[in-house]
């Protein structure tokens, strides 16, 4: 499998960016950015969420999204589990932000996106 070049979106991330564009047009978010921030979680451990958005509702603040091509489980690929683990650590370490794992839903399930909040 070909690895993506850092700083460029995968096809799935491009599709999620389209959703964020729709949310901007609908005035639900003020702005969004692709890979804008890297969190330092520990020595030699960093995590860069795929997207960040700023919500128009101040009680929703700033959100970070980890995008995957499909739903992932505990038996999933190691890189998916690594990013999910870092996402959970990030959510606990930075509770002032909102963190979500996202993946496209199957057409038989209604399509669109599954956007699951990370609970702390």
CSV table of N, CA and C in Angstrom, one decimal:
chain,number,residue,atom,x,y,z
A,1,UNK,N,0.8,-1.2,0.0
A,1,UNK,CA,0.0,0.0,0.0
A,1,UNK,C,0.9,1.2,0.0
A,2,UNK,N,0.5,2.2,-0.8
A,2,UNK,CA,1.3,3.4,-0.9
A,2,UNK,C,1.0,4.4,0.3
A,3,UNK,N,2.0,4.8,1.0
A,3,UNK,CA,1.9,5.8,2.1
A,3,UNK,C,1.6,7.2,1.5
A,4,UNK,N,0.8,7.9,2.2
A,4,UNK,CA,0.5,9.2,1.8
A,4,UNK,C,1.6,10.2,2.2
A,5,UNK,N,1.8,11.2,1.4
A,5,UNK,CA,2.8,12.2,1.7
A,5,UNK,C,2.3,13.1,2.9
A,6,UNK,N,3.1,13.3,3.9
A,6,UNK,CA,2.6,14.2,5.0
A,6,UNK,C,2.2,15.6,4.5
A,7,UNK,N,1.1,16.1,5.0
A,7,UNK,CA,0.6,17.4,4.6
A,7,UNK,C,-0.3,17.3,3.5
A,8,UNK,N,-0.6,16.1,2.9
A,8,UNK,CA,-1.5,16.0,1.8
A,8,UNK,C,-2.7,15.1,2.3
A,9,UNK,N,-3.9,15.4,1.8
A,9,UNK,CA,-5.0,14.6,2.2
A,9,UNK,C,-5.2,13.3,1.4
A,10,UNK,N,-5.7,12.3,2.1
A,10,UNK,CA,-6.1,11.1,1.5
A,10,UNK,C,-7.5,11.3,0.9
A,11,UNK,N,-7.9,10.4,0.1
A,11,UNK,CA,-9.3,10.6,-0.5
A,11,UNK,C,-10.3,10.7,0.5
A,12,UNK,N,-10.2,9.9,1.6
A,12,UNK,CA,-11.2,9.9,2.7
A,12,UNK,C,-11.2,11.3,3.4
A,13,UNK,N,-10.0,11.8,3.6
A,13,UNK,CA,-9.8,13.1,4.3
A,13,UNK,C,-10.4,14.2,3.4
A,14,UNK,N,-10.2,14.1,2.1
A,14,UNK,CA,-10.8,15.1,1.1
A,14,UNK,C,-12.3,15.0,1.2
A,15,UNK,N,-12.9,13.8,1.4
A,15,UNK,CA,-14.4,13.7,1.5
A,15,UNK,C,-14.8,14.4,2.8
A,16,UNK,N,-14.1,14.2,3.9
A,16,UNK,CA,-14.4,14.8,5.2
A,16,UNK,C,-14.3,16.3,5.1
A,17,UNK,N,-13.3,16.8,4.4
A,17,UNK,CA,-13.2,18.3,4.2
A,17,UNK,C,-14.4,18.8,3.5
A,18,UNK,N,-15.0,18.0,2.6
A,18,UNK,CA,-16.3,18.5,1.9
A,18,UNK,C,-17.4,18.6,2.9
A,19,UNK,N,-17.4,17.7,3.9
A,19,UNK,CA,-18.4,17.9,5.0
A,19,UNK,C,-18.2,19.1,5.8
A,20,UNK,N,-16.9,19.4,6.1
A,20,UNK,CA,-16.6,20.6,6.9
A,20,UNK,C,-16.9,21.9,6.1
A,21,UNK,N,-16.7,21.8,4.8
A,21,UNK,CA,-17.1,23.0,3.9
A,21,UNK,C,-18.6,23.2,4.0
A,22,UNK,N,-19.4,22.1,4.0
A,22,UNK,CA,-20.9,22.2,4.1
A,22,UNK,C,-21.2,22.8,5.5
A,23,UNK,N,-20.6,22.4,6.5
A,23,UNK,CA,-20.8,23.0,7.8
A,23,UNK,C,-20.5,24.5,7.9
A,24,UNK,N,-19.5,24.9,7.2
A,24,UNK,CA,-19.1,26.3,7.1
A,24,UNK,C,-20.2,27.1,6.4
A,25,UNK,N,-20.6,26.6,5.3
A,25,UNK,CA,-21.7,27.2,4.5
A,25,UNK,C,-23.0,27.3,5.3
A,26,UNK,N,-23.2,26.3,6.1
A,26,UNK,CA,-24.4,26.3,7.0
A,26,UNK,C,-24.2,27.1,8.3
A,27,UNK,N,-23.0,27.7,8.4
A,27,UNK,CA,-22.7,28.5,9.6
A,27,UNK,C,-22.7,27.8,10.9
A,28,UNK,N,-22.4,26.5,10.8
A,28,UNK,CA,-22.2,25.7,12.1
A,28,UNK,C,-20.8,25.8,12.6
A,29,UNK,N,-19.8,26.0,11.7
A,29,UNK,CA,-18.4,26.2,12.1
A,29,UNK,C,-17.9,27.5,11.4
A,30,UNK,N,-17.0,28.1,12.1
A,30,UNK,CA,-16.4,29.3,11.6
A,30,UNK,C,-15.3,29.0,10.6
A,31,UNK,N,-14.5,28.0,10.9
A,31,UNK,CA,-13.4,27.6,10.0
A,31,UNK,C,-12.9,26.2,10.4
A,32,UNK,N,-12.1,25.7,9.5
A,32,UNK,CA,-11.4,24.4,9.7
A,32,UNK,C,-10.1,24.4,9.1
A,33,UNK,N,-9.2,23.5,9.5
A,33,UNK,CA,-7.9,23.4,8.9
A,33,UNK,C,-7.4,21.9,9.0
A,34,UNK,N,-6.6,21.5,8.0
A,34,UNK,CA,-6.1,20.2,7.9
A,34,UNK,C,-4.7,20.1,8.6
A,35,UNK,N,-4.6,19.2,9.5
A,35,UNK,CA,-3.3,19.0,10.3
A,35,UNK,C,-2.7,20.3,10.8
A,36,UNK,N,-3.4,21.2,11.5
A,36,UNK,CA,-2.8,22.5,11.8
A,36,UNK,C,-2.0,22.4,13.1
A,37,UNK,N,-2.2,21.4,13.9
A,37,UNK,CA,-1.5,21.4,15.3
A,37,UNK,C,-1.0,20.0,15.5
A,38,UNK,N,0.2,19.9,16.2
A,38,UNK,CA,0.7,18.7,16.7
A,38,UNK,C,0.8,18.8,18.2
A,39,UNK,N,0.2,17.9,18.9
A,39,UNK,CA,0.2,17.8,20.3
A,39,UNK,C,1.4,17.0,20.8
A,40,UNK,N,2.1,17.5,21.9
A,40,UNK,CA,3.1,16.7,22.5
A,40,UNK,C,2.5,16.0,23.7
A,41,UNK,N,2.5,14.7,23.6
A,41,UNK,CA,1.9,13.9,24.6
A,41,UNK,C,2.9,13.4,25.7
A,42,UNK,N,4.1,13.2,25.2
A,42,UNK,CA,5.2,12.7,26.1
A,42,UNK,C,6.5,12.9,25.4
A,43,UNK,N,7.6,12.6,26.0
A,43,UNK,CA,8.9,12.7,25.3
A,43,UNK,C,8.8,11.8,24.1
A,44,UNK,N,9.2,12.3,22.9
A,44,UNK,CA,9.2,11.5,21.7
A,44,UNK,C,7.8,11.0,21.3
A,45,UNK,N,6.8,11.5,21.8
A,45,UNK,CA,5.4,11.1,21.4
A,45,UNK,C,4.6,12.3,21.0
A,46,UNK,N,4.2,12.3,19.8
A,46,UNK,CA,3.5,13.4,19.2
A,46,UNK,C,2.2,12.9,18.5
A,47,UNK,N,1.2,13.7,18.4
A,47,UNK,CA,0.0,13.4,17.7
A,47,UNK,C,-0.6,14.6,17.0
A,48,UNK,N,-0.8,14.3,15.7
A,48,UNK,CA,-1.4,15.4,14.8
A,48,UNK,C,-2.7,14.9,14.3
A,49,UNK,N,-3.8,15.5,14.9
A,49,UNK,CA,-5.2,15.2,14.4
A,49,UNK,C,-5.3,15.6,12.9
A,50,UNK,N,-6.2,14.9,12.2
A,50,UNK,CA,-6.3,15.2,10.8
A,50,UNK,C,-6.9,16.6,10.6
A,51,UNK,N,-8.0,17.0,11.3
A,51,UNK,CA,-8.6,18.2,11.2
A,51,UNK,C,-8.9,18.9,12.5
A,52,UNK,N,-9.0,20.2,12.4
A,52,UNK,CA,-9.5,21.0,13.5
A,52,UNK,C,-10.6,21.9,13.0
A,53,UNK,N,-11.6,22.1,13.8
A,53,UNK,CA,-12.7,23.1,13.4
A,53,UNK,C,-13.0,24.0,14.6
A,54,UNK,N,-13.4,25.2,14.3
A,54,UNK,CA,-13.8,26.2,15.3
A,54,UNK,C,-15.3,26.4,15.1
A,55,UNK,N,-16.1,26.1,16.1
A,55,UNK,CA,-17.5,26.1,16.1
A,55,UNK,C,-18.1,27.5,16.3
A,56,UNK,N,-19.2,27.8,15.7
A,56,UNK,CA,-19.9,29.1,15.9
A,56,UNK,C,-20.5,29.1,17.3
A,57,UNK,N,-20.9,28.0,17.8
A,57,UNK,CA,-21.4,27.9,19.2
A,57,UNK,C,-20.2,27.9,20.1
A,58,UNK,N,-20.1,28.9,20.9
A,58,UNK,CA,-18.9,29.0,21.8
A,58,UNK,C,-18.8,27.8,22.9
A,59,UNK,N,-20.0,27.2,23.2
A,59,UNK,CA,-20.0,26.1,24.1
A,59,UNK,C,-19.4,24.8,23.5
A,60,UNK,N,-19.3,24.8,22.2
A,60,UNK,CA,-18.7,23.7,21.5
A,60,UNK,C,-17.2,23.9,21.1
A,61,UNK,N,-16.7,25.2,21.2
A,61,UNK,CA,-15.3,25.5,21.1
A,61,UNK,C,-14.6,24.9,19.9
A,62,UNK,N,-13.4,24.3,20.2
A,62,UNK,CA,-12.6,23.8,19.1
A,62,UNK,C,-12.6,22.3,19.1
A,63,UNK,N,-12.8,21.7,17.9
A,63,UNK,CA,-12.9,20.3,17.8
A,63,UNK,C,-11.7,19.7,16.9
A,64,UNK,N,-11.3,18.5,17.3
A,64,UNK,CA,-10.3,17.8,16.5
A,64,UNK,C,-10.8,16.5,16.0
A,65,UNK,N,-10.5,16.1,14.8
A,65,UNK,CA,-11.0,14.9,14.2
A,65,UNK,C,-9.9,14.0,13.7
A,66,UNK,N,-10.0,12.7,14.0
A,66,UNK,CA,-9.2,11.7,13.4
A,66,UNK,C,-10.0,10.9,12.4
A,67,UNK,N,-9.6,10.9,11.1
A,67,UNK,CA,-10.3,10.4,10.0
A,67,UNK,C,-9.7,9.0,9.6
A,68,UNK,N,-10.6,8.0,9.5
A,68,UNK,CA,-10.2,6.7,9.0
A,68,UNK,C,-11.1,6.3,7.9
A,69,UNK,N,-10.5,5.4,7.0
A,69,UNK,CA,-11.3,5.0,5.8
A,69,UNK,C,-12.5,4.1,6.2
A,70,UNK,N,-12.4,3.4,7.3
A,70,UNK,CA,-13.4,2.5,7.8
A,70,UNK,C,-13.4,2.5,9.3
A,71,UNK,N,-14.5,1.9,9.8
A,71,UNK,CA,-14.5,1.7,11.3
A,71,UNK,C,-13.4,0.8,11.7
A,72,UNK,N,-12.8,1.1,12.9
A,72,UNK,CA,-11.7,0.3,13.3
A,72,UNK,C,-12.0,-0.3,14.7
A,73,UNK,N,-11.5,-1.5,14.9
A,73,UNK,CA,-11.8,-2.2,16.1
A,73,UNK,C,-10.5,-2.5,16.9
A,74,UNK,N,-10.6,-3.1,18.0
A,74,UNK,CA,-9.4,-3.5,18.8
A,74,UNK,C,-8.5,-4.5,18.0
A,75,UNK,N,-9.1,-5.2,17.1
A,75,UNK,CA,-8.3,-6.2,16.3
A,75,UNK,C,-7.8,-5.5,15.0
A,76,UNK,N,-8.0,-4.2,14.9
A,76,UNK,CA,-7.6,-3.5,13.7
A,76,UNK,C,-6.1,-3.4,13.4
A,77,UNK,N,-5.8,-2.6,12.4
A,77,UNK,CA,-4.4,-2.4,12.0
A,77,UNK,C,-3.7,-1.7,13.1
A,78,UNK,N,-2.4,-1.9,13.3
A,78,UNK,CA,-1.6,-1.3,14.4
A,78,UNK,C,-1.6,0.2,14.3
A,79,UNK,N,-1.4,0.7,13.0
A,79,UNK,CA,-1.3,2.2,12.9
A,79,UNK,C,-2.7,2.8,13.3
A,80,UNK,N,-3.8,2.2,13.0
A,80,UNK,CA,-5.1,2.7,13.4
A,80,UNK,C,-5.2,2.7,14.9
A,81,UNK,N,-4.8,1.6,15.5
A,81,UNK,CA,-4.9,1.5,17.0
A,81,UNK,C,-3.9,2.5,17.7
A,82,UNK,N,-2.8,2.8,17.1
A,82,UNK,CA,-1.8,3.7,17.6
A,82,UNK,C,-2.4,5.1,17.6
A,83,UNK,N,-3.1,5.5,16.4
A,83,UNK,CA,-3.7,6.8,16.4
A,83,UNK,C,-4.9,6.9,17.3
A,84,UNK,N,-5.6,5.9,17.4
A,84,UNK,CA,-6.8,5.9,18.4
A,84,UNK,C,-6.3,6.1,19.8
A,85,UNK,N,-5.3,5.4,20.2
A,85,UNK,CA,-4.7,5.5,21.5
A,85,UNK,C,-4.2,6.9,21.8
A,86,UNK,N,-3.5,7.5,20.8
A,86,UNK,CA,-3.0,8.9,21.0
A,86,UNK,C,-4.2,9.8,21.0
A,87,UNK,N,-5.2,9.6,20.3
A,87,UNK,CA,-6.4,10.4,20.3
A,87,UNK,C,-7.1,10.4,21.7
A,88,UNK,N,-7.1,9.2,22.3
A,88,UNK,CA,-7.7,9.1,23.7
A,88,UNK,C,-6.8,9.8,24.7
A,89,UNK,N,-5.5,9.7,24.6
A,89,UNK,CA,-4.6,10.3,25.5
A,89,UNK,C,-4.7,11.8,25.3
A,90,UNK,N,-4.8,12.3,24.1
A,90,UNK,CA,-5.0,13.7,23.8
A,90,UNK,C,-6.2,14.3,24.4
A,91,UNK,N,-7.3,13.5,24.3
A,91,UNK,CA,-8.6,14.0,24.9
A,91,UNK,C,-8.5,14.1,26.4
A,92,UNK,N,-7.8,13.2,27.1
A,92,UNK,CA,-7.6,13.3,28.5
A,92,UNK,C,-6.7,14.4,28.9
A,93,UNK,N,-5.7,14.6,28.1
A,93,UNK,CA,-4.6,15.6,28.4
A,93,UNK,C,-5.1,17.0,28.2
A,94,UNK,N,-6.0,17.2,27.2
A,94,UNK,CA,-6.4,18.5,26.8
A,94,UNK,C,-8.0,18.6,26.8
A,95,UNK,N,-8.6,18.5,28.0
A,95,UNK,CA,-10.0,18.5,28.1
A,95,UNK,C,-10.7,19.7,27.7
A,96,UNK,N,-10.0,20.8,27.4
A,96,UNK,CA,-10.6,22.0,26.9
A,96,UNK,C,-11.1,22.0,25.5
A,97,UNK,N,-10.7,20.9,24.8
A,97,UNK,CA,-11.0,20.7,23.4
A,97,UNK,C,-11.9,19.5,23.3
A,98,UNK,N,-12.5,19.3,22.1
A,98,UNK,CA,-13.4,18.2,21.8
A,98,UNK,C,-12.7,17.3,20.7
A,99,UNK,N,-12.7,16.0,20.9
A,99,UNK,CA,-12.0,15.1,20.0
A,99,UNK,C,-13.0,14.0,19.5
A,100,UNK,N,-12.8,13.7,18.2
A,100,UNK,CA,-13.8,12.8,17.6
A,100,UNK,C,-13.0,11.8,16.7
A,101,UNK,N,-13.5,10.6,16.6
A,101,UNK,CA,-13.0,9.6,15.6
A,101,UNK,C,-14.1,9.5,14.5
A,102,UNK,N,-13.7,9.6,13.3
A,102,UNK,CA,-14.6,9.7,12.2
A,102,UNK,C,-14.3,8.7,11.1
A,103,UNK,N,-15.3,8.1,10.5
A,103,UNK,CA,-15.2,7.2,9.3
A,103,UNK,C,-16.5,7.2,8.5
A,104,UNK,N,-16.4,7.0,7.2
A,104,UNK,CA,-17.6,7.0,6.4
A,104,UNK,C,-18.5,5.8,6.7
A,105,UNK,N,-19.8,6.1,6.8
A,105,UNK,CA,-20.7,5.0,7.0
A,105,UNK,C,-21.0,4.3,5.6
A,106,UNK,N,-21.3,3.0,5.7
A,106,UNK,CA,-21.7,2.3,4.5
A,106,UNK,C,-23.0,2.8,3.9
A,107,UNK,N,-23.1,2.8,2.6
A,107,UNK,CA,-24.4,3.2,2.0
A,107,UNK,C,-25.6,2.5,2.6
A,108,UNK,N,-25.4,1.2,2.9
A,108,UNK,CA,-26.6,0.4,3.4
A,108,UNK,C,-27.0,0.9,4.8
A,109,UNK,N,-26.1,1.7,5.5
A,109,UNK,CA,-26.3,2.3,6.8
A,109,UNK,C,-26.7,3.7,6.7
A,110,UNK,N,-27.0,4.2,5.5
A,110,UNK,CA,-27.4,5.6,5.3
A,110,UNK,C,-26.3,6.5,4.8
A,111,UNK,N,-25.1,6.0,4.6
A,111,UNK,CA,-24.0,6.8,4.1
A,111,UNK,C,-23.6,7.9,5.1
A,112,UNK,N,-23.1,9.0,4.6
A,112,UNK,CA,-22.6,10.1,5.4
A,112,UNK,C,-21.4,9.7,6.2
A,113,UNK,N,-21.3,10.2,7.5
A,113,UNK,CA,-20.2,10.0,8.3
A,113,UNK,C,-20.6,9.5,9.7
A,114,UNK,N,-19.8,8.6,10.3
A,114,UNK,CA,-20.0,8.3,11.7
A,114,UNK,C,-19.0,9.2,12.4
A,115,UNK,N,-19.4,10.0,13.3
A,115,UNK,CA,-18.6,10.9,14.1
A,115,UNK,C,-18.8,10.6,15.6
A,116,UNK,N,-17.8,10.0,16.2
A,116,UNK,CA,-18.0,9.5,17.5
A,116,UNK,C,-17.1,10.3,18.5
A,117,UNK,N,-17.7,10.9,19.5
A,117,UNK,CA,-16.9,11.7,20.5
A,117,UNK,C,-16.0,10.8,21.3
A,118,UNK,N,-14.8,11.2,21.6
A,118,UNK,CA,-13.9,10.5,22.5
A,118,UNK,C,-14.3,10.9,23.9
A,119,UNK,N,-14.7,9.9,24.7
A,119,UNK,CA,-15.1,10.2,26.1
A,119,UNK,C,-13.9,10.2,27.0
A,120,UNK,N,-13.8,11.1,27.9
A,120,UNK,CA,-12.7,11.2,28.9
A,120,UNK,C,-13.2,10.7,30.3
